CSV table of C-alpha atoms in Angstrom, one decimal:
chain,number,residue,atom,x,y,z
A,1,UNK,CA,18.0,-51.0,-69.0
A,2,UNK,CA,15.9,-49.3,-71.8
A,3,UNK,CA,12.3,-50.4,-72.2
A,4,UNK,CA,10.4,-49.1,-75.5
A,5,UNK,CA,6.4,-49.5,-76.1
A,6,UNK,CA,3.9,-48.2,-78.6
A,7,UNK,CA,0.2,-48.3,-76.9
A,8,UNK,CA,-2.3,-48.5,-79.9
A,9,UNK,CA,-6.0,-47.9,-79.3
A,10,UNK,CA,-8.8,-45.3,-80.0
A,11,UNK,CA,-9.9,-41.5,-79.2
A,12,UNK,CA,-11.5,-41.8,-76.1
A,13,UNK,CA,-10.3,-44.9,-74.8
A,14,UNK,CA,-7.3,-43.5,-72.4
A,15,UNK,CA,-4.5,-44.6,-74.2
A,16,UNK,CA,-2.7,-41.0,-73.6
A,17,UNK,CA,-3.6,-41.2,-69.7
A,18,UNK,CA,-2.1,-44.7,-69.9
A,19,UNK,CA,1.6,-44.2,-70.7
A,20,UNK,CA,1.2,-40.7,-68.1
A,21,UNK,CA,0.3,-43.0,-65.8
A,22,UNK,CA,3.2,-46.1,-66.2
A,23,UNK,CA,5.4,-42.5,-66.9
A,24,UNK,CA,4.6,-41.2,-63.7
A,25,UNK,CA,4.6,-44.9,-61.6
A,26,UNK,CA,7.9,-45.9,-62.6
A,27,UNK,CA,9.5,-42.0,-62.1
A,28,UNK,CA,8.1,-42.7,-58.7
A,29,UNK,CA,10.1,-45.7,-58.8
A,30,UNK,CA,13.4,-44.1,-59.7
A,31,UNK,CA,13.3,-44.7,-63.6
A,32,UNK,CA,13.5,-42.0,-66.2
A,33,UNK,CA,10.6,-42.0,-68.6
A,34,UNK,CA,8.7,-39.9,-71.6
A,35,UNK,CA,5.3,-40.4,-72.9
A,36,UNK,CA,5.0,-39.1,-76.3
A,37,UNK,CA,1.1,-39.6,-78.1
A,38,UNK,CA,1.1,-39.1,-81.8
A,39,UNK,CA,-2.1,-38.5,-83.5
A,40,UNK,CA,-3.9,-38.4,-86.4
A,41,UNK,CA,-7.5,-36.9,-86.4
A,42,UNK,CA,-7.8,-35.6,-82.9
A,43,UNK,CA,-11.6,-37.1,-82.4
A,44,UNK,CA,-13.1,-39.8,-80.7
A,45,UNK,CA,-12.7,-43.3,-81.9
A,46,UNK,CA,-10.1,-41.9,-84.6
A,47,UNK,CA,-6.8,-44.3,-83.6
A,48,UNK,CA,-4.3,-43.4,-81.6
A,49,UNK,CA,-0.9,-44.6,-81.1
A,50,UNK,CA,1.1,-43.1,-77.7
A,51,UNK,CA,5.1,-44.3,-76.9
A,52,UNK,CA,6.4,-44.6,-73.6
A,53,UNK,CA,10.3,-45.1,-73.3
A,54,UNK,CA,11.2,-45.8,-69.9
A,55,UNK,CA,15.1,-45.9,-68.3
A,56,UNK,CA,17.6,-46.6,-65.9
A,57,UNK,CA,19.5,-43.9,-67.3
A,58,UNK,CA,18.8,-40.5,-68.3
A,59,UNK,CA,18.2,-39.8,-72.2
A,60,UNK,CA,17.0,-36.9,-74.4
A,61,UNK,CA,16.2,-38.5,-77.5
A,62,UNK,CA,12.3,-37.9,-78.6
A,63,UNK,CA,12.2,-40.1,-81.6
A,64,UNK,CA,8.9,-42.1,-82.0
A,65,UNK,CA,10.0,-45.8,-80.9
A,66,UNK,CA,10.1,-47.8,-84.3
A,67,UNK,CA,10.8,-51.3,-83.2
A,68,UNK,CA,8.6,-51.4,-79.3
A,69,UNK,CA,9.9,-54.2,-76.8
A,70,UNK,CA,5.9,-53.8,-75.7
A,71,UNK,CA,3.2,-53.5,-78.2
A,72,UNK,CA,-0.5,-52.7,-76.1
A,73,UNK,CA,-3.4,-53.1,-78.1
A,74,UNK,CA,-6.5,-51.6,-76.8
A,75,UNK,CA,-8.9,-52.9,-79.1
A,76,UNK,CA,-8.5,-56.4,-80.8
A,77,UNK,CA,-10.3,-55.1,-83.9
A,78,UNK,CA,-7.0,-52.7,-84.6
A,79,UNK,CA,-4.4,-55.8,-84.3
A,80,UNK,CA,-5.2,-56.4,-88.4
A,81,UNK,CA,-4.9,-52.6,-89.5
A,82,UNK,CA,-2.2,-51.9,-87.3
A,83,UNK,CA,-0.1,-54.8,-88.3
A,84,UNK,CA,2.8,-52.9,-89.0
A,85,UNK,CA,3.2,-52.4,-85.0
A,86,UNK,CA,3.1,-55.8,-83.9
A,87,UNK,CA,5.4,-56.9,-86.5
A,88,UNK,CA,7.8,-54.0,-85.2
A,89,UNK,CA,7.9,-56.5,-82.1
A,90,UNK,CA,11.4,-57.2,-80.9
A,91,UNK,CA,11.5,-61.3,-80.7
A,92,UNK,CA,10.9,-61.8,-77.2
A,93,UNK,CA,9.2,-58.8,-76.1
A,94,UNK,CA,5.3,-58.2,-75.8
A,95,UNK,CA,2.0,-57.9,-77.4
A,96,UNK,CA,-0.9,-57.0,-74.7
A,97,UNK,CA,-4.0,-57.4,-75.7
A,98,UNK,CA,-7.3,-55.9,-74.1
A,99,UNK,CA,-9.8,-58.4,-75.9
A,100,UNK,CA,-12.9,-61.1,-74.5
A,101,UNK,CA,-11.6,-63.9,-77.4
A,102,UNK,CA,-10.0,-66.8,-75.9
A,103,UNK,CA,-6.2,-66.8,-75.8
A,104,UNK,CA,-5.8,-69.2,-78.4
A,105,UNK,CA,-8.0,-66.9,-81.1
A,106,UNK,CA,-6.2,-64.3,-80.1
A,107,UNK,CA,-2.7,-66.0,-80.9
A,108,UNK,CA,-3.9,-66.9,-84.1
A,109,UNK,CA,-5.0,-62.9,-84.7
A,110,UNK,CA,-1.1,-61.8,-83.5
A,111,UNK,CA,0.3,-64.1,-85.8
A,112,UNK,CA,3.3,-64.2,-83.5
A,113,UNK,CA,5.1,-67.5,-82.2
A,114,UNK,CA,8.5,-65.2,-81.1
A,115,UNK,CA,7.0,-63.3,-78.6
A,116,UNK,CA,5.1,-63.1,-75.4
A,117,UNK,CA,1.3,-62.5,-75.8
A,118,UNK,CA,-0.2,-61.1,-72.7
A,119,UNK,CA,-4.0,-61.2,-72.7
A,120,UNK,CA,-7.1,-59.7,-70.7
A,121,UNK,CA,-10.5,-58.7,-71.1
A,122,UNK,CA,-9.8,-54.9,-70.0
A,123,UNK,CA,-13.1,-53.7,-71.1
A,124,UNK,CA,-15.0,-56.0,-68.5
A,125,UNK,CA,-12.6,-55.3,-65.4
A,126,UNK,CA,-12.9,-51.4,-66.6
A,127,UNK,CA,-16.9,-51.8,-66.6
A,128,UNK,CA,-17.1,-53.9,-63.4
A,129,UNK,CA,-14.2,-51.3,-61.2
A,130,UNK,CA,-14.8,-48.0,-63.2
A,131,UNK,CA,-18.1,-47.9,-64.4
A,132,UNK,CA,-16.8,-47.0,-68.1
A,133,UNK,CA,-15.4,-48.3,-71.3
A,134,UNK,CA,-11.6,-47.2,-70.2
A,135,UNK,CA,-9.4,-49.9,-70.2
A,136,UNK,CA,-6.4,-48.0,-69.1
A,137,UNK,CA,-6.0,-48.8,-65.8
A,138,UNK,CA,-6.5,-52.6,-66.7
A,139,UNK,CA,-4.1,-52.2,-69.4
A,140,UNK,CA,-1.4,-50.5,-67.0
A,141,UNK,CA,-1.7,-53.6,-64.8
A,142,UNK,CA,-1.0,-56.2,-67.6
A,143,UNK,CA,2.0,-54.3,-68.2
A,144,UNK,CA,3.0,-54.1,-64.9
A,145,UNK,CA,2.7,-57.9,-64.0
A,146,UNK,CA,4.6,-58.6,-66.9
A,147,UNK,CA,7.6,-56.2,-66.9
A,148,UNK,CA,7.9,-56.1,-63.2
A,149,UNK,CA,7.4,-52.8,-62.8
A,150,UNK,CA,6.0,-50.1,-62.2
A,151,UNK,CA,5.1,-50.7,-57.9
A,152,UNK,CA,1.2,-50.9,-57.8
A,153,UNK,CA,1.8,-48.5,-55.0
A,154,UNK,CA,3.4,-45.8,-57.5
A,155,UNK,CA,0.4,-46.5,-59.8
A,156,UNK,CA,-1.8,-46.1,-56.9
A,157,UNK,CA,0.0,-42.5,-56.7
A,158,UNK,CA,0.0,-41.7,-59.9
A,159,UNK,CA,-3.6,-41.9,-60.2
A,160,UNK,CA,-3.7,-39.8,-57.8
A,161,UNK,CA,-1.2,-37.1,-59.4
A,162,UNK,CA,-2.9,-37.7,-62.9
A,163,UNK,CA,-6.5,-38.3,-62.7
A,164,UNK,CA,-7.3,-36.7,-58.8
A,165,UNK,CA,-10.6,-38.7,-58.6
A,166,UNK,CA,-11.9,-42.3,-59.0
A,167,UNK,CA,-8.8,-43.4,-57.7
A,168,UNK,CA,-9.9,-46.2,-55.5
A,169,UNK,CA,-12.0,-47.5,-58.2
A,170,UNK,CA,-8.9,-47.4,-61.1
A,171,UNK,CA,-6.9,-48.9,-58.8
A,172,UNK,CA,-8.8,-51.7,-58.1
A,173,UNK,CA,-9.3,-52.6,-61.6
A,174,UNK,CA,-5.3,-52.1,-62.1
A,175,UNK,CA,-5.0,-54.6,-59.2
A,176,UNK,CA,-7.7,-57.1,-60.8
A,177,UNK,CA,-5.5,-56.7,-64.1
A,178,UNK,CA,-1.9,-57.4,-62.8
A,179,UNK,CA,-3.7,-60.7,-60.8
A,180,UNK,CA,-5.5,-62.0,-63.6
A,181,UNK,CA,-3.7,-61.5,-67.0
A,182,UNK,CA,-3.2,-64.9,-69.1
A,183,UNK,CA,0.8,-64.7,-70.6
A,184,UNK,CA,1.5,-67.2,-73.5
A,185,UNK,CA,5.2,-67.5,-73.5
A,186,UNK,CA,6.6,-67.5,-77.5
A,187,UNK,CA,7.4,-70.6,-78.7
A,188,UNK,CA,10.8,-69.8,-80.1
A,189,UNK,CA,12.9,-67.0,-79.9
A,190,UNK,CA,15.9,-66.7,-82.1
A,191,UNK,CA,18.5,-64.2,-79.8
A,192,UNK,CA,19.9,-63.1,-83.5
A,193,UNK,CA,16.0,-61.8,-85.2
A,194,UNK,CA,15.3,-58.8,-86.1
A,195,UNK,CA,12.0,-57.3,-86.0
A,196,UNK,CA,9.7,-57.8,-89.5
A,197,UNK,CA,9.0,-54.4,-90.0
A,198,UNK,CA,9.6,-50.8,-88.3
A,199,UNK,CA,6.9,-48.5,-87.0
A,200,UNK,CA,6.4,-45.2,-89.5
A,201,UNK,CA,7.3,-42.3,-87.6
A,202,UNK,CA,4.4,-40.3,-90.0
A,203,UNK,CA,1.1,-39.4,-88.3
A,204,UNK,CA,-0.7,-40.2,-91.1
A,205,UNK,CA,-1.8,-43.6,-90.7
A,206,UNK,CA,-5.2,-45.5,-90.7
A,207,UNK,CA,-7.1,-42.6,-90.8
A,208,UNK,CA,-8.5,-43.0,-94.3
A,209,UNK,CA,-7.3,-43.8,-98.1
A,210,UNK,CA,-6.5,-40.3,-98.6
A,211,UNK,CA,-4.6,-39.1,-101.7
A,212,UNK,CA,-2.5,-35.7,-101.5
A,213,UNK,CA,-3.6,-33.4,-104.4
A,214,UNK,CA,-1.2,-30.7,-106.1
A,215,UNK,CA,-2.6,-27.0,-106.3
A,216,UNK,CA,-1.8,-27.6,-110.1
A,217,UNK,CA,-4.4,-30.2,-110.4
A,218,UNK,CA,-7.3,-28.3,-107.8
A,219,UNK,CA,-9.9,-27.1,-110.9
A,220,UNK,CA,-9.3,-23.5,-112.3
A,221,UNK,CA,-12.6,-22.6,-110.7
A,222,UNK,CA,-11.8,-23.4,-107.5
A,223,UNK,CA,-15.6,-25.4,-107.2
A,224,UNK,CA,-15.3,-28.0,-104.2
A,225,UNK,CA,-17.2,-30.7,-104.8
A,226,UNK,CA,-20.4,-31.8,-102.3
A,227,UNK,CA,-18.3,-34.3,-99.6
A,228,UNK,CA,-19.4,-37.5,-98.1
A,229,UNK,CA,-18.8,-39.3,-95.1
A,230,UNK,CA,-19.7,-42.4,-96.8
A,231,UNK,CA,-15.7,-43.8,-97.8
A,232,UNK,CA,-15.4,-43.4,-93.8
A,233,UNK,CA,-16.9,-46.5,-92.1
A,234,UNK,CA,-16.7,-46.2,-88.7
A,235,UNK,CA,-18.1,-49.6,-87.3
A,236,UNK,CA,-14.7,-50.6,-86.2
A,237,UNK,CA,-15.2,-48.1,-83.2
A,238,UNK,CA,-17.8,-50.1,-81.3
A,239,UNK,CA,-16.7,-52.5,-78.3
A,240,UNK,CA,-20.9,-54.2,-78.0
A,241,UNK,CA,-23.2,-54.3,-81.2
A,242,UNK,CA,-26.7,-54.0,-81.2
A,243,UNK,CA,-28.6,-57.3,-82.0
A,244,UNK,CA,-32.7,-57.6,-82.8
A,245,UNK,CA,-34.9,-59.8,-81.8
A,246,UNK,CA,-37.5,-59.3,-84.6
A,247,UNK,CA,-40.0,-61.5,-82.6
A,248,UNK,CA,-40.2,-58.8,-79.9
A,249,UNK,CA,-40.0,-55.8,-82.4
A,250,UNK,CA,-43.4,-53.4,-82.6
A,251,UNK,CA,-41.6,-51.5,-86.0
A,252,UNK,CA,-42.3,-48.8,-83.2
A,253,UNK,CA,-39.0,-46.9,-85.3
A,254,UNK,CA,-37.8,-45.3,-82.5
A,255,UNK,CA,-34.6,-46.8,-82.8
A,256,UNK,CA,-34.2,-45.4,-86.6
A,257,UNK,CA,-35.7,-42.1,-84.8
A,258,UNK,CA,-32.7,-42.1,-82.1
A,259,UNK,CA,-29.6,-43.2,-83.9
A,260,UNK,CA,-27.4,-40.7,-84.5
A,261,UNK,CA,-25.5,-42.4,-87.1
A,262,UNK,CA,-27.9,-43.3,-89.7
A,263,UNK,CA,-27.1,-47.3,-88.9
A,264,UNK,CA,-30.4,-48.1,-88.4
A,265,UNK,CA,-32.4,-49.0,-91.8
A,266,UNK,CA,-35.5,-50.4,-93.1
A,267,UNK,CA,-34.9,-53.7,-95.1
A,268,UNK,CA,-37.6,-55.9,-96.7
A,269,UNK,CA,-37.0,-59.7,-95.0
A,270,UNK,CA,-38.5,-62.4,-96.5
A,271,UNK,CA,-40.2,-64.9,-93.7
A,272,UNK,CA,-42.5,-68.1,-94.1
A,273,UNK,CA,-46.3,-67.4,-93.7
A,274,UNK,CA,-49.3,-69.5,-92.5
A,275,UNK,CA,-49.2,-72.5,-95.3
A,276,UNK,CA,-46.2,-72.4,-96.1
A,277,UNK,CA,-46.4,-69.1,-98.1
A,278,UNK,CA,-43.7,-66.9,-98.4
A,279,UNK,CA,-44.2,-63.6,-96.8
A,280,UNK,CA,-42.1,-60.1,-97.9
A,281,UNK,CA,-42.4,-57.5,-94.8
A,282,UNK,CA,-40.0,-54.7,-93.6
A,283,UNK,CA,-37.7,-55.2,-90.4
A,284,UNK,CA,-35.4,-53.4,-88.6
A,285,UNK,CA,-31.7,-54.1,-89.3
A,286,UNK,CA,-28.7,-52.4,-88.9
A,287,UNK,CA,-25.2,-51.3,-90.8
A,288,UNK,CA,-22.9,-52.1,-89.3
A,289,UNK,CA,-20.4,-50.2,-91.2
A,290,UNK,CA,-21.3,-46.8,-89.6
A,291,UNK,CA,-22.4,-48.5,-86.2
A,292,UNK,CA,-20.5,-47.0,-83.7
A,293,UNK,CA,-22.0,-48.9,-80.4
A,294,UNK,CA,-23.6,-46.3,-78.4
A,295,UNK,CA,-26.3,-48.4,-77.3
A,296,UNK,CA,-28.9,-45.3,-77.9
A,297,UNK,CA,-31.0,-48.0,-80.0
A,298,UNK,CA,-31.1,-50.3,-77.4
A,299,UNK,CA,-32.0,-47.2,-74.5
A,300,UNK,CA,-35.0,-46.1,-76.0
A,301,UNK,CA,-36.8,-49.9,-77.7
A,302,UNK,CA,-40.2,-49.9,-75.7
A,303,UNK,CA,-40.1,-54.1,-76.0
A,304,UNK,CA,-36.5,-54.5,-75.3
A,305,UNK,CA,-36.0,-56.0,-78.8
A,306,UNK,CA,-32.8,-54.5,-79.0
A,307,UNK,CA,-29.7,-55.8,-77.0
A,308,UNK,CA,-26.2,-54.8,-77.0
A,309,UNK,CA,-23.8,-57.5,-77.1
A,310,UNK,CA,-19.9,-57.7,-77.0
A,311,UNK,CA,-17.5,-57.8,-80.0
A,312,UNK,CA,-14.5,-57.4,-78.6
């Protein structure tokens, strides 16, 4: 028996911790295992994709896994720019999702009919258990529940050999997971399919349109050119959104003041006036390309205008 998975996410989010952990559980459990994460931008929020090949029998080999019997997604917003990994699916293997759509949405998002789709809201379980937006340990139970294995005693333990605290509170959100997990079996499965596509072994992926320049073309001069963070929108890294309620809102512009991001602007909104008459006054509204979801907007509103909501 030779299990392969990919575990697709974001800086930040645990998806490293997550295939230490399943590594460690099912070594506990007398299986062979490696966890190797590949990166791209080593930051927070930047993607991340981590294997985890796991054995009955011994094995060396370090190659990236390039067609995953398990596919975990931590973030439903990545399952469109990191198409290429669920289509590296083997038919009849898995795609986990940590999402709060409805299974059915989320079927149409996978796009997948030949495989099982394994869904949870993570993020919730994580919030409610752990006090955080980490939904590893969630994420460890799907897969658990679904493959059989690791024992949620060896994950116990390997909490307790990887993180050495909050190990109580992980593991009850691990145990709230493996309970609670909707599976969709595939619809068909054709024993003879190959996977669509294969996962690039090259670290270079989703982390921007860059283009590799030759030193012939850099300018004799060697000027650089002013950069920009603008080509880099970085709204795809929030899990809530923030959401005005302009009847509430003083234009105290503490939010604006606050954000570290520059996503809160100034717009001119048009609204209906006494009579009838149309009215032209500035509001508080935000971009949502470069909103990244702290919540700091929200934190410091005097009239509690502001409110975070859930997009994932």
């Amino acid at each position: 028996m030779r299990i392969e998975t990919v575990w697709l996410g974001r800086g930040g989010q645990g998806i490293v911790t997550a295939t230490y952990i399943i590594a460690n559980a099912a070594i506990l459990d007398g299986f062979y295992a490696m966890a190797n994460p590949e990166f791209g931008a080593e930051r927070r929020g930047a993607p991340v994709k981590a294997f985890l090949t796991i054995s009955k029998e011994p094995f060396d080999d370090q190659e990236p896994v390039k067609t995953p019997d398990v596919v975990v997604v931590f973030d439903d917003k990545l399952i469109e720019p990191m198409r290429f990994a669920i289509d590296a699916a083997k038919p009849g293997g898995y795609v986990i999702v940590n999402t709060a759509k409805k299974p059915e949405e989320v079927k149409r998002l996978v796009g997948r009919n030949d495989v099982y789709l394994v869904v949870l809201d993570a993020i919730d379980i994580a919030r409610r258990h752990v006090k955080l937006d980490v939904p590893n340990g969630p994420l460890a139970g799907a897969f658990a529940k679904v493959m059989g294995f690791p024992r949620l005693e060896s994950i116990r333990q390997a909490f307790e050999n990887q993180l050495g605290k909050a190990v109580e509170e992980n593991f009850a959100a691990t145990k709230e997971a493996y309970e609670t997990a909707v599976v969709i079996p595939p619809e068909r499965v054709d024993p003879t399919a190959k996977p669509r596509g294969i996962i690039s072994t090259t670290s270079a992926f989703l982390t921007g349109p860059y283009e590799l320049v030759g030193w012939a073309e850099v300018n004799k001069a060697g000027a650089v050119y002013p950069g920009t963070s603008l080509p880099y929108t970085t709204g795809g890294w929030r899990i809530d959104k923030p959401v005005i309620d302009h009847s509430k809102c003083i234009m105290c512009r503490k939010c604006w003041l606050y954000c570290p991001d520059d996503a809160v602007i100034e717009a001119w909104k048009e609204i209906e006036g006494p009579r009838g008459r149309k009215i032209r006054m500035k509001a508080i509204e935000f971009d949502y390309n470069y909103c990244k979801g702290c919540g700091i907007c929200a934190d410091v509103c005097p009239t509690g205008a502001i409110q975070m909501v859930r997009e994932i």
